[in-house]
CSV table of C-alpha atoms in Angstrom, one decimal:
chain,number,residue,atom,x,y,z
Q,857,UNK,CA,-23.5,-65.4,-134.4
Q,858,UNK,CA,-20.6,-64.4,-132.2
Q,859,UNK,CA,-21.3,-64.0,-128.5
Q,860,UNK,CA,-17.7,-63.7,-127.3
Q,861,UNK,CA,-14.2,-64.3,-128.7
Q,862,UNK,CA,-14.2,-67.7,-130.3
Q,863,UNK,CA,-17.7,-68.5,-129.0
Q,864,UNK,CA,-20.7,-68.6,-131.2
Q,865,UNK,CA,-24.5,-69.1,-130.9
Q,866,UNK,CA,-25.4,-71.7,-133.5
Q,867,UNK,CA,-29.0,-72.6,-132.5
Q,868,UNK,CA,-32.3,-71.6,-134.1
Q,869,UNK,CA,-35.4,-69.5,-133.4
Q,870,UNK,CA,-38.7,-71.4,-133.4
Q,871,UNK,CA,-40.8,-68.5,-134.5
Q,872,UNK,CA,-44.1,-70.4,-134.7
Q,873,UNK,CA,-44.1,-72.3,-131.5
Q,874,UNK,CA,-47.3,-71.6,-129.5
Q,875,UNK,CA,-47.5,-74.7,-127.3
Q,876,UNK,CA,-44.5,-76.3,-125.5
Q,877,UNK,CA,-45.9,-79.4,-123.8
Q,878,UNK,CA,-49.0,-77.5,-122.7
Q,879,UNK,CA,-47.1,-74.2,-121.8
Q,880,UNK,CA,-48.5,-71.6,-124.2
Q,881,UNK,CA,-45.6,-69.5,-125.4
Q,882,UNK,CA,-46.4,-65.9,-126.2
Q,883,UNK,CA,-43.5,-65.2,-128.6
Q,884,UNK,CA,-42.1,-68.5,-129.9
Q,885,UNK,CA,-38.9,-69.8,-128.5
Q,886,UNK,CA,-35.3,-70.6,-129.3
Q,887,UNK,CA,-33.2,-73.7,-129.1
Q,888,UNK,CA,-29.8,-72.4,-128.3
Q,889,UNK,CA,-26.6,-74.3,-129.1
Q,890,UNK,CA,-23.1,-72.9,-128.6
Q,891,UNK,CA,-19.9,-73.5,-130.5
Q,892,UNK,CA,-16.6,-73.1,-128.6
Q,893,UNK,CA,-13.5,-72.8,-130.8
Q,894,UNK,CA,-10.2,-73.9,-129.2
Q,895,UNK,CA,-7.6,-76.6,-129.9
Q,896,UNK,CA,-10.5,-79.0,-129.4
Q,897,UNK,CA,-13.8,-77.8,-130.8
Q,898,UNK,CA,-16.9,-78.2,-128.6
Q,899,UNK,CA,-20.6,-77.9,-129.3
Q,900,UNK,CA,-22.8,-77.3,-126.3
Q,901,UNK,CA,-26.3,-78.7,-126.8
Q,902,UNK,CA,-28.2,-79.0,-130.1
Q,903,UNK,CA,-31.7,-78.2,-131.3
Q,904,UNK,CA,-35.1,-79.7,-131.6
Q,905,UNK,CA,-35.3,-82.4,-134.3
Q,906,UNK,CA,-37.0,-81.0,-137.3
Q,907,UNK,CA,-35.4,-81.0,-140.7
Q,908,UNK,CA,-35.4,-77.2,-141.0
Q,909,UNK,CA,-34.0,-76.7,-137.5
Q,910,UNK,CA,-31.2,-79.2,-138.0
Q,911,UNK,CA,-30.4,-77.8,-141.5
Q,912,UNK,CA,-30.2,-74.3,-140.0
Q,913,UNK,CA,-27.9,-75.4,-137.2
Q,914,UNK,CA,-25.6,-77.3,-139.5
Q,915,UNK,CA,-25.5,-74.2,-141.8
Q,916,UNK,CA,-24.7,-72.0,-138.8
Q,917,UNK,CA,-21.9,-74.4,-137.8
Q,918,UNK,CA,-20.5,-74.8,-141.4
Q,919,UNK,CA,-20.2,-71.0,-141.7
Q,920,UNK,CA,-17.7,-71.1,-138.8
Q,921,UNK,CA,-15.9,-74.5,-139.1
Q,922,UNK,CA,-16.2,-77.8,-141.0
Q,923,UNK,CA,-18.7,-79.8,-138.9
Q,924,UNK,CA,-16.4,-82.9,-139.0
Q,925,UNK,CA,-13.9,-81.0,-136.9
Q,926,UNK,CA,-16.1,-81.0,-133.8
Q,927,UNK,CA,-14.3,-82.9,-131.0
Q,928,UNK,CA,-16.9,-82.7,-128.2
Q,929,UNK,CA,-20.7,-82.5,-128.1
Q,930,UNK,CA,-21.9,-81.6,-124.6
Q,931,UNK,CA,-25.4,-82.8,-123.8
Q,932,UNK,CA,-26.4,-80.7,-120.8
Q,933,UNK,CA,-30.0,-82.2,-120.9
Q,934,UNK,CA,-31.5,-85.1,-122.7
Q,935,UNK,CA,-34.9,-83.5,-123.4
Q,936,UNK,CA,-35.5,-83.6,-127.1
Q,937,UNK,CA,-35.6,-79.9,-127.7
Q,938,UNK,CA,-31.8,-79.9,-126.9
Q,939,UNK,CA,-30.8,-83.4,-127.9
Q,940,UNK,CA,-32.8,-83.6,-131.1
Q,941,UNK,CA,-29.8,-83.1,-133.5
Q,942,UNK,CA,-27.1,-85.1,-131.6
Q,943,UNK,CA,-27.4,-87.9,-134.0
Q,944,UNK,CA,-27.1,-85.6,-137.1
Q,945,UNK,CA,-24.0,-84.0,-135.6
Q,946,UNK,CA,-22.3,-87.2,-134.6
Q,947,UNK,CA,-22.9,-88.6,-138.1
Q,948,UNK,CA,-21.1,-85.6,-139.6
Q,949,UNK,CA,-18.4,-85.5,-137.0
Q,950,UNK,CA,-17.0,-89.0,-136.7
Q,951,UNK,CA,-14.4,-88.2,-134.2
Q,952,UNK,CA,-16.7,-86.4,-131.8
Q,953,UNK,CA,-17.3,-87.7,-128.3
Q,954,UNK,CA,-20.6,-86.9,-126.5
Q,955,UNK,CA,-20.3,-85.7,-122.9
Q,956,UNK,CA,-23.2,-86.1,-120.5
Q,957,UNK,CA,-24.2,-86.8,-116.9
Q,958,UNK,CA,-24.9,-90.3,-115.7
Q,959,UNK,CA,-28.7,-89.8,-115.9
Q,960,UNK,CA,-28.1,-88.1,-119.3
Q,961,UNK,CA,-26.6,-91.3,-120.5
Q,962,UNK,CA,-29.6,-93.4,-119.3
Q,963,UNK,CA,-32.1,-91.0,-120.8
Q,964,UNK,CA,-30.3,-90.6,-124.2
Q,965,UNK,CA,-30.1,-94.4,-124.3
Q,966,UNK,CA,-33.9,-94.7,-123.6
Q,967,UNK,CA,-34.5,-92.2,-126.5
Q,968,UNK,CA,-32.3,-94.3,-128.7
Q,969,UNK,CA,-30.0,-91.4,-129.4
Q,970,UNK,CA,-26.9,-92.3,-127.3
Q,971,UNK,CA,-24.0,-92.3,-129.8
Q,972,UNK,CA,-21.4,-95.0,-129.7
Q,973,UNK,CA,-18.7,-92.5,-128.6
Q,974,UNK,CA,-19.8,-91.0,-125.4
Q,975,UNK,CA,-18.3,-90.3,-122.0
Q,976,UNK,CA,-20.1,-89.7,-118.7
Q,977,UNK,CA,-18.7,-86.7,-116.9
Q,978,UNK,CA,-18.6,-86.4,-113.1
Q,979,UNK,CA,-19.9,-83.5,-111.0
Q,980,UNK,CA,-17.4,-80.7,-111.0
Q,981,UNK,CA,-15.2,-82.5,-113.5
Q,982,UNK,CA,-13.0,-80.3,-115.6
Q,983,UNK,CA,-12.0,-80.8,-119.3
Q,984,UNK,CA,-9.3,-78.9,-121.1
Q,985,UNK,CA,-10.0,-78.0,-124.7
Q,986,UNK,CA,-6.5,-76.7,-125.2
Q,987,UNK,CA,-6.3,-73.2,-123.8
Q,988,UNK,CA,-9.6,-73.2,-122.1
Q,989,UNK,CA,-11.4,-75.3,-119.5
Q,990,UNK,CA,-14.9,-76.6,-119.3
Q,991,UNK,CA,-16.3,-77.5,-115.8
Q,992,UNK,CA,-19.4,-79.6,-115.5
Q,993,UNK,CA,-21.9,-79.3,-112.7
Q,994,UNK,CA,-24.6,-81.8,-112.2
Q,995,UNK,CA,-27.8,-79.9,-111.5
Q,996,UNK,CA,-30.4,-82.7,-111.1
Q,997,UNK,CA,-34.0,-81.5,-111.5
Q,998,UNK,CA,-33.1,-78.2,-113.0
Q,999,UNK,CA,-35.1,-79.4,-115.0
Q,1000,UNK,CA,-34.8,-83.3,-115.3
Q,1001,UNK,CA,-32.7,-85.8,-113.3
Q,1002,UNK,CA,-30.1,-85.6,-116.1
Q,1003,UNK,CA,-29.7,-81.8,-116.2
Q,1004,UNK,CA,-26.3,-80.3,-115.9
Q,1005,UNK,CA,-24.6,-77.0,-116.7
Q,1006,UNK,CA,-21.3,-76.3,-118.3
Q,1007,UNK,CA,-19.0,-73.4,-117.2
Q,1008,UNK,CA,-16.3,-72.0,-119.4
Q,1009,UNK,CA,-13.8,-71.0,-116.8
Q,1010,UNK,CA,-11.5,-68.6,-118.6
Q,1011,UNK,CA,-14.4,-66.7,-120.2
Q,1012,UNK,CA,-16.7,-66.9,-117.1
Q,1013,UNK,CA,-19.6,-68.1,-119.2
Q,1014,UNK,CA,-22.3,-70.4,-117.8
Q,1015,UNK,CA,-24.1,-72.5,-120.3
Q,1016,UNK,CA,-27.1,-73.0,-118.1
Q,1017,UNK,CA,-29.4,-75.1,-120.3
Q,1018,UNK,CA,-33.0,-74.8,-119.1
Q,1019,UNK,CA,-32.1,-72.7,-116.0
Q,1020,UNK,CA,-32.5,-69.0,-116.5
Q,1021,UNK,CA,-34.2,-69.7,-119.9
Q,1022,UNK,CA,-37.2,-68.1,-121.4
Q,1023,UNK,CA,-39.5,-69.2,-124.2
Q,1024,UNK,CA,-39.0,-66.1,-126.2
Q,1025,UNK,CA,-37.9,-66.1,-129.8
Q,1026,UNK,CA,-36.2,-63.0,-131.3
Q,1027,UNK,CA,-33.6,-62.4,-133.9
Q,1028,UNK,CA,-31.4,-60.7,-131.3
Q,1029,UNK,CA,-29.5,-62.8,-128.7
Q,1030,UNK,CA,-29.0,-60.7,-125.6
Q,1031,UNK,CA,-31.6,-59.9,-122.9
Q,1032,UNK,CA,-30.6,-56.2,-122.9
Q,1033,UNK,CA,-31.1,-56.0,-126.7
Q,1034,UNK,CA,-34.6,-57.6,-126.5
Q,1035,UNK,CA,-35.6,-55.4,-123.6
Q,1036,UNK,CA,-34.9,-56.5,-120.0
Q,1037,UNK,CA,-38.5,-56.1,-118.8
Q,1038,UNK,CA,-40.0,-58.4,-121.3
Q,1039,UNK,CA,-37.2,-61.0,-120.9
Q,1040,UNK,CA,-37.6,-61.0,-117.1
Q,1041,UNK,CA,-41.3,-61.4,-117.5
Q,1042,UNK,CA,-40.8,-64.4,-119.9
Q,1043,UNK,CA,-38.1,-65.8,-117.5
Q,1044,UNK,CA,-40.7,-65.7,-114.7
Q,1045,UNK,CA,-43.3,-67.4,-116.9
Q,1046,UNK,CA,-40.8,-70.1,-117.8
Q,1047,UNK,CA,-39.8,-70.6,-114.2
Q,1048,UNK,CA,-43.4,-70.7,-113.0
Q,1049,UNK,CA,-44.5,-73.3,-115.6
Q,1050,UNK,CA,-41.3,-75.4,-115.8
Q,1051,UNK,CA,-39.3,-75.2,-112.7
Q,1052,UNK,CA,-41.6,-74.4,-109.7
Q,1053,UNK,CA,-41.7,-78.0,-108.4
Q,1054,UNK,CA,-37.9,-78.2,-108.1
Q,1055,UNK,CA,-37.2,-75.3,-105.7
Q,1056,UNK,CA,-35.0,-77.3,-103.3
Q,1057,UNK,CA,-32.9,-78.6,-106.2
Q,1058,UNK,CA,-32.5,-75.1,-107.6
Q,1059,UNK,CA,-31.3,-73.8,-104.3
Q,1060,UNK,CA,-28.7,-76.6,-104.2
Q,1061,UNK,CA,-27.6,-75.8,-107.8
Q,1062,UNK,CA,-27.4,-72.0,-107.0
Q,1063,UNK,CA,-25.3,-72.8,-103.9
Q,1064,UNK,CA,-23.0,-75.0,-106.0
Q,1065,UNK,CA,-22.5,-72.2,-108.5
Q,1066,UNK,CA,-22.1,-69.5,-105.9
Q,1067,UNK,CA,-18.3,-69.3,-106.0
Q,1068,UNK,CA,-18.2,-68.7,-109.8
Q,1069,UNK,CA,-17.5,-65.3,-111.2
Q,1070,UNK,CA,-20.2,-65.5,-113.9
Q,1071,UNK,CA,-20.0,-62.8,-116.5
Q,1072,UNK,CA,-22.5,-64.3,-118.9
Q,1073,UNK,CA,-25.3,-66.8,-118.6
Q,1074,UNK,CA,-26.1,-68.5,-121.9
Q,1075,UNK,CA,-29.3,-70.6,-121.5
Q,1076,UNK,CA,-30.7,-73.1,-124.0
Q,1077,UNK,CA,-33.9,-71.1,-124.5
Q,1078,UNK,CA,-34.3,-67.4,-125.1
Q,1079,UNK,CA,-32.0,-64.5,-124.5
Q,1080,UNK,CA,-28.4,-64.5,-123.1
Q,1081,UNK,CA,-27.8,-62.5,-119.9
Q,1082,UNK,CA,-24.6,-60.5,-120.1
Q,1083,UNK,CA,-25.0,-57.2,-118.1
Q,1084,UNK,CA,-23.9,-57.5,-114.5
Q,1085,UNK,CA,-27.1,-56.0,-113.2
Q,1086,UNK,CA,-29.2,-58.4,-115.2
Q,1087,UNK,CA,-27.3,-61.4,-114.1
Q,1088,UNK,CA,-27.7,-60.3,-110.5
Q,1089,UNK,CA,-31.4,-59.7,-111.0
Q,1090,UNK,CA,-32.2,-63.1,-112.5
Q,1091,UNK,CA,-30.1,-65.0,-109.9
Q,1092,UNK,CA,-31.9,-63.0,-107.2
Q,1093,UNK,CA,-35.3,-63.8,-108.7
Q,1094,UNK,CA,-34.4,-67.5,-109.0
Q,1095,UNK,CA,-33.4,-67.5,-105.3
Q,1096,UNK,CA,-36.7,-65.9,-104.3
Q,1097,UNK,CA,-38.8,-68.2,-106.5
Q,1098,UNK,CA,-36.9,-71.4,-105.5
Q,1099,UNK,CA,-37.5,-70.5,-101.8
Q,1100,UNK,CA,-41.3,-70.2,-102.6
Q,1101,UNK,CA,-41.3,-66.7,-101.3
Q,1102,UNK,CA,-44.8,-65.4,-101.5
Q,1103,UNK,CA,-45.6,-62.2,-103.3
Q,1104,UNK,CA,-47.8,-59.4,-102.0
Q,1105,UNK,CA,-51.0,-59.7,-104.0
Q,1106,UNK,CA,-54.3,-61.7,-104.0
Q,1107,UNK,CA,-55.5,-63.6,-107.1
Q,1108,UNK,CA,-59.0,-64.7,-107.7
Q,1109,UNK,CA,-59.1,-67.7,-110.1
Q,1110,UNK,CA,-62.5,-68.6,-111.2
Q,1111,UNK,CA,-64.9,-69.7,-113.9
Q,1112,UNK,CA,-68.7,-69.3,-114.1
Q,1113,UNK,CA,-71.6,-71.0,-115.8
Q,1114,UNK,CA,-74.5,-68.6,-115.5
Q,1115,UNK,CA,-72.8,-65.6,-113.8
Q,1116,UNK,CA,-73.4,-66.6,-110.2
Q,1117,UNK,CA,-69.8,-67.7,-109.4
Q,1118,UNK,CA,-68.7,-64.5,-111.2
Q,1119,UNK,CA,-70.7,-62.4,-108.8
Q,1120,UNK,CA,-69.0,-64.2,-105.8
Q,1121,UNK,CA,-65.6,-63.8,-107.4
Q,1122,UNK,CA,-66.3,-60.1,-108.1
Q,1123,UNK,CA,-67.5,-59.6,-104.5
Q,1124,UNK,CA,-64.2,-61.1,-103.3
Q,1125,UNK,CA,-62.3,-58.8,-105.7
Q,1126,UNK,CA,-64.1,-55.6,-104.5
Q,1127,UNK,CA,-63.9,-56.5,-100.8
Q,1128,UNK,CA,-60.2,-57.5,-100.9
Q,1129,UNK,CA,-59.2,-54.5,-103.1
Q,1130,UNK,CA,-61.3,-52.2,-100.8
Q,1131,UNK,CA,-59.3,-53.4,-97.8
Q,1132,UNK,CA,-56.1,-52.3,-99.5
Q,1133,UNK,CA,-54.9,-55.7,-100.8
Q,1134,UNK,CA,-53.6,-55.6,-104.3
Q,1135,UNK,CA,-56.0,-58.0,-106.0
Q,1136,UNK,CA,-56.4,-59.4,-109.5
Q,1137,UNK,CA,-59.2,-61.4,-111.2
Q,1138,UNK,CA,-58.5,-64.3,-113.5
Q,1139,UNK,CA,-61.2,-66.0,-115.5
Q,1140,UNK,CA,-59.7,-69.4,-116.5
Q,1141,UNK,CA,-62.0,-69.7,-119.6
Q,1142,UNK,CA,-61.0,-66.4,-121.0
Q,1143,UNK,CA,-57.3,-66.3,-120.3
Q,1144,UNK,CA,-54.3,-68.5,-120.8
Q,1145,UNK,CA,-53.7,-71.3,-118.2
Q,1146,UNK,CA,-50.0,-70.8,-118.5
Q,1147,UNK,CA,-50.3,-67.3,-117.0
Q,1148,UNK,CA,-51.8,-68.6,-113.8
Q,1149,UNK,CA,-48.5,-70.0,-112.3
Q,1150,UNK,CA,-46.8,-66.7,-113.3
Q,1151,UNK,CA,-49.4,-64.7,-111.4
Q,1152,UNK,CA,-49.1,-67.1,-108.4
Q,1153,UNK,CA,-45.3,-66.4,-108.2
Q,1154,UNK,CA,-46.3,-62.8,-107.2
Q,1155,UNK,CA,-49.2,-63.8,-105.0
Q,1156,UNK,CA,-49.7,-64.6,-101.3
Q,1157,UNK,CA,-53.4,-65.5,-101.4
Q,1158,UNK,CA,-55.6,-67.2,-104.0
Q,1159,UNK,CA,-59.3,-67.6,-104.1
Q,1160,UNK,CA,-60.5,-70.6,-106.2
Q,1161,UNK,CA,-64.1,-70.1,-107.3
Q,1162,UNK,CA,-66.0,-72.7,-109.2
Q,1163,UNK,CA,-69.6,-73.6,-110.1
Q,1164,UNK,CA,-70.8,-77.3,-109.9
Q,1165,UNK,CA,-71.5,-79.3,-113.0
Q,1166,UNK,CA,-72.8,-82.9,-112.8
Q,1167,UNK,CA,-71.7,-83.0,-109.2
Q,1168,UNK,CA,-68.2,-82.1,-110.0
Q,1169,UNK,CA,-66.3,-78.8,-110.1
Q,1170,UNK,CA,-66.4,-77.2,-113.5
Q,1171,UNK,CA,-63.8,-79.1,-115.7
Q,1172,UNK,CA,-62.0,-75.9,-116.6
Q,1173,UNK,CA,-61.3,-75.3,-112.9
Q,1174,UNK,CA,-60.4,-79.0,-112.6
Q,1175,UNK,CA,-57.8,-78.6,-115.3
Q,1176,UNK,CA,-56.2,-75.6,-113.6
Q,1177,UNK,CA,-56.1,-77.4,-110.2
Q,1178,UNK,CA,-54.6,-80.6,-111.7
Q,1179,UNK,CA,-51.9,-78.4,-113.4
Q,1180,UNK,CA,-51.2,-76.5,-110.2
Q,1181,UNK,CA,-51.0,-79.8,-108.2
Q,1182,UNK,CA,-48.0,-80.7,-110.3
Q,1183,UNK,CA,-46.3,-77.4,-109.8
Q,1184,UNK,CA,-46.6,-77.5,-106.0
Q,1185,UNK,CA,-46.3,-73.9,-105.0
Q,1186,UNK,CA,-45.6,-73.5,-101.2
Q,1187,UNK,CA,-46.3,-70.7,-98.8
Q,1188,UNK,CA,-49.5,-69.5,-100.4
Q,1189,UNK,CA,-52.8,-69.2,-98.6
Q,1190,UNK,CA,-56.0,-70.1,-100.3
Q,1191,UNK,CA,-59.8,-70.1,-99.9
Q,1192,UNK,CA,-62.8,-71.3,-102.0
Q,1193,UNK,CA,-66.2,-70.1,-103.0
Q,1194,UNK,CA,-68.7,-71.1,-105.6
Q,1195,UNK,CA,-72.3,-71.6,-106.7
Q,1196,UNK,CA,-74.2,-74.9,-106.9
Q,1197,UNK,CA,-77.6,-76.0,-108.2
Q,1198,UNK,CA,-78.9,-78.9,-106.0
Q,1199,UNK,CA,-75.8,-80.9,-104.9
Q,1200,UNK,CA,-72.9,-79.2,-103.1
Q,1201,UNK,CA,-70.8,-82.2,-102.2
Q,1202,UNK,CA,-68.3,-81.4,-105.0
Q,1203,UNK,CA,-67.1,-78.4,-103.0
Q,1204,UNK,CA,-65.4,-80.9,-100.7
Q,1205,UNK,CA,-63.5,-82.1,-103.8
Q,1206,UNK,CA,-62.7,-78.5,-104.7
Q,1207,UNK,CA,-61.2,-77.9,-101.3
Q,1208,UNK,CA,-59.4,-81.3,-101.6
Q,1209,UNK,CA,-57.9,-80.3,-104.9
Q,1210,UNK,CA,-56.7,-77.0,-103.5
Q,1211,UNK,CA,-55.0,-78.7,-100.6
Q,1212,UNK,CA,-53.6,-81.4,-102.8
Q,1213,UNK,CA,-52.0,-78.6,-104.9
Q,1214,UNK,CA,-50.1,-77.6,-101.7
Q,1215,UNK,CA,-52.1,-74.5,-100.9
Q,1216,UNK,CA,-52.8,-73.7,-97.3
Q,1217,UNK,CA,-56.6,-73.6,-97.1
Q,1218,UNK,CA,-57.3,-71.0,-94.4
Q,1219,UNK,CA,-61.0,-71.6,-93.7
Q,1220,UNK,CA,-64.0,-73.6,-95.0
Q,1221,UNK,CA,-65.4,-72.1,-98.2
Q,1222,UNK,CA,-68.6,-70.0,-98.8
Q,1223,UNK,CA,-71.1,-71.7,-101.1
Q,1224,UNK,CA,-74.5,-70.5,-102.4
Q,1225,UNK,CA,-77.4,-72.2,-104.2
Q,1226,UNK,CA,-77.9,-70.7,-107.6
Q,1227,UNK,CA,-77.5,-66.9,-107.7
Q,1228,UNK,CA,-76.4,-65.3,-104.5
Q,1229,UNK,CA,-79.1,-63.2,-102.8
Q,1230,UNK,CA,-78.4,-59.7,-101.5
Q,1231,UNK,CA,-78.3,-61.2,-98.0
Q,1232,UNK,CA,-75.7,-63.8,-99.1
Q,1233,UNK,CA,-73.6,-61.2,-100.6
Q,1234,UNK,CA,-73.6,-59.3,-97.3
Q,1235,UNK,CA,-72.7,-62.6,-95.5
Q,1236,UNK,CA,-69.8,-63.1,-97.9
Q,1237,UNK,CA,-68.6,-59.5,-97.4
Q,1238,UNK,CA,-68.7,-59.9,-93.6
Q,1239,UNK,CA,-66.9,-63.3,-93.8
Q,1240,UNK,CA,-64.2,-61.8,-95.9
Q,1241,UNK,CA,-63.8,-58.8,-93.6
Q,1242,UNK,CA,-63.9,-60.6,-90.3
Q,1243,UNK,CA,-62.3,-63.9,-91.1
Q,1244,UNK,CA,-60.4,-63.9,-94.4
Q,1245,UNK,CA,-58.8,-60.5,-94.8
Q,1246,UNK,CA,-57.1,-60.6,-91.3
Q,1247,UNK,CA,-55.6,-63.9,-92.3
Q,1248,UNK,CA,-54.3,-62.5,-95.6
Q,1249,UNK,CA,-52.8,-59.6,-93.8
Q,1250,UNK,CA,-51.0,-61.7,-91.2
D,123,UNK,CA,-37.5,-96.5,-91.1
D,124,UNK,CA,-38.3,-96.0,-94.8
D,125,UNK,CA,-38.5,-92.6,-96.5
D,126,UNK,CA,-40.2,-91.7,-99.8
D,127,UNK,CA,-39.1,-89.2,-102.4
D,128,UNK,CA,-41.8,-86.7,-102.9
D,129,UNK,CA,-40.7,-86.0,-106.5
D,130,UNK,CA,-40.6,-89.6,-108.0
D,131,UNK,CA,-41.9,-91.8,-105.1
D,132,UNK,CA,-38.6,-93.8,-104.8
D,133,UNK,CA,-38.5,-95.4,-101.4
D,134,UNK,CA,-35.2,-95.5,-99.5
D,135,UNK,CA,-35.1,-98.7,-97.5
D,136,UNK,CA,-32.2,-98.7,-94.9
D,137,UNK,CA,-32.1,-102.5,-95.1
D,138,UNK,CA,-31.1,-102.2,-98.8
D,139,UNK,CA,-29.0,-99.0,-98.8
D,140,UNK,CA,-28.1,-97.5,-102.1
D,141,UNK,CA,-25.3,-99.2,-104.0
D,142,UNK,CA,-25.2,-96.6,-106.7
D,143,UNK,CA,-23.8,-94.1,-104.2
D,144,UNK,CA,-21.9,-96.5,-102.0
D,145,UNK,CA,-24.4,-96.6,-99.2
D,146,UNK,CA,-24.2,-99.9,-97.3
D,147,UNK,CA,-27.3,-101.9,-96.3
D,148,UNK,CA,-28.2,-101.0,-92.7
D,149,UNK,CA,-27.6,-97.3,-93.2
D,150,UNK,CA,-30.4,-95.2,-91.6
D,151,UNK,CA,-31.8,-92.4,-93.7
D,152,UNK,CA,-30.6,-89.8,-91.1
D,153,UNK,CA,-27.1,-91.2,-91.6
D,154,UNK,CA,-27.0,-90.6,-95.3
D,155,UNK,CA,-24.5,-87.8,-96.3
D,156,UNK,CA,-26.0,-84.3,-96.9
D,157,UNK,CA,-25.1,-84.5,-100.6
D,158,UNK,CA,-26.8,-87.9,-101.1
D,159,UNK,CA,-29.4,-87.6,-103.9
D,160,UNK,CA,-32.4,-89.7,-104.8
D,161,UNK,CA,-30.9,-92.4,-107.1
D,162,UNK,CA,-34.0,-92.2,-109.4
D,163,UNK,CA,-34.5,-88.5,-109.9
D,164,UNK,CA,-31.7,-86.6,-108.2
D,165,UNK,CA,-33.9,-84.9,-105.6
D,166,UNK,CA,-32.0,-83.9,-102.4
D,167,UNK,CA,-32.7,-85.4,-99.0
D,168,UNK,CA,-35.1,-82.5,-98.1
D,169,UNK,CA,-37.5,-83.9,-100.6
D,170,UNK,CA,-38.0,-87.1,-98.7
D,171,UNK,CA,-40.7,-87.9,-96.2
D,172,UNK,CA,-41.0,-90.6,-93.6
D,173,UNK,CA,-43.6,-93.3,-94.5
D,174,UNK,CA,-45.4,-94.9,-91.7
């Protein structure tokens, strides 16, 4: 499908994807690849290696040019959802040279898919394809050490690979066609679950790209950004997220065994909401773990509430906190509460997990034996009003 | 003084330097250029912390 003069989207939609290495996608995804026709013919990225995806991509290419005419294959990122069909293409295009970053070369080699004909491109190196120029920018850790982006200078198109992507599969190609609100929401979910740990690297990458007059951002997943206002919006969101700018709401993340921790979570919810703080409840057993990071992007304060099981926090909460400890959100305050039966030592572990996940624990938690009594509920309300809420509002 | 990358745990040792980016042995972490990156994972200098 044509996205600009002599530029085609030749990737595939993965309609049935629900789980992308633990990230639960709500609407499939796409593996985008782009074909640039000039004196030299260039393919930017490929698709995930499945026989149907490879077949579809080759058919997409063949409908435009004979595949053997491809001169360059750009591998912006060695992860297998983009590099999965490199070998298939190189087999069909014997003259093609693969272009990648230095770490890209190492990683493709480790995967056993580095072709014989390859060339490592330098940061900001330019390559003429005849009448047009490709410029490569190394963008390490957006998303892997090998990540780079490719800018087509004359057309002002940034092939951004994982950056600005969304796991969102549709038969249309552009964010404004799919509906900008849903695409922005999916871009936030993607950023939260995939790119949150790499904020400093993303700021470096955004700075390096600042001088470019970008008129289209064509990522390797999801919809293409082409309207000026949408491009400005997603770059502004990325800048905000990469700086770990806190949002304005409170989030109560909890699970419950026999309803006692739920009473504590709900008391927090009512008290915080009642004080004018926008507050949301999130039961980790009933909702999707991949939505928690997305909600935290917009949050400034998180309550983690867990019961105790076998002298550990409930494993469902443990899973969430291990996941969050990898994402390393910064600039978010947190606090803990929960119910125990006879041993409460595990709450030290809960607080340790929360701190290990880079949250700023603002005070010791509030823990009750079995079901909270009316008196304990009053104590919790007072603690929230006197100690916690003023800290949230700081 | 040695510094550790918070992303991949690579340790920058000034006694060794970093030959992959032309950094001679004996170069302090503070003296590394601003655009120096972790040779293992590409993280920028800001992602490094002093190890005692």
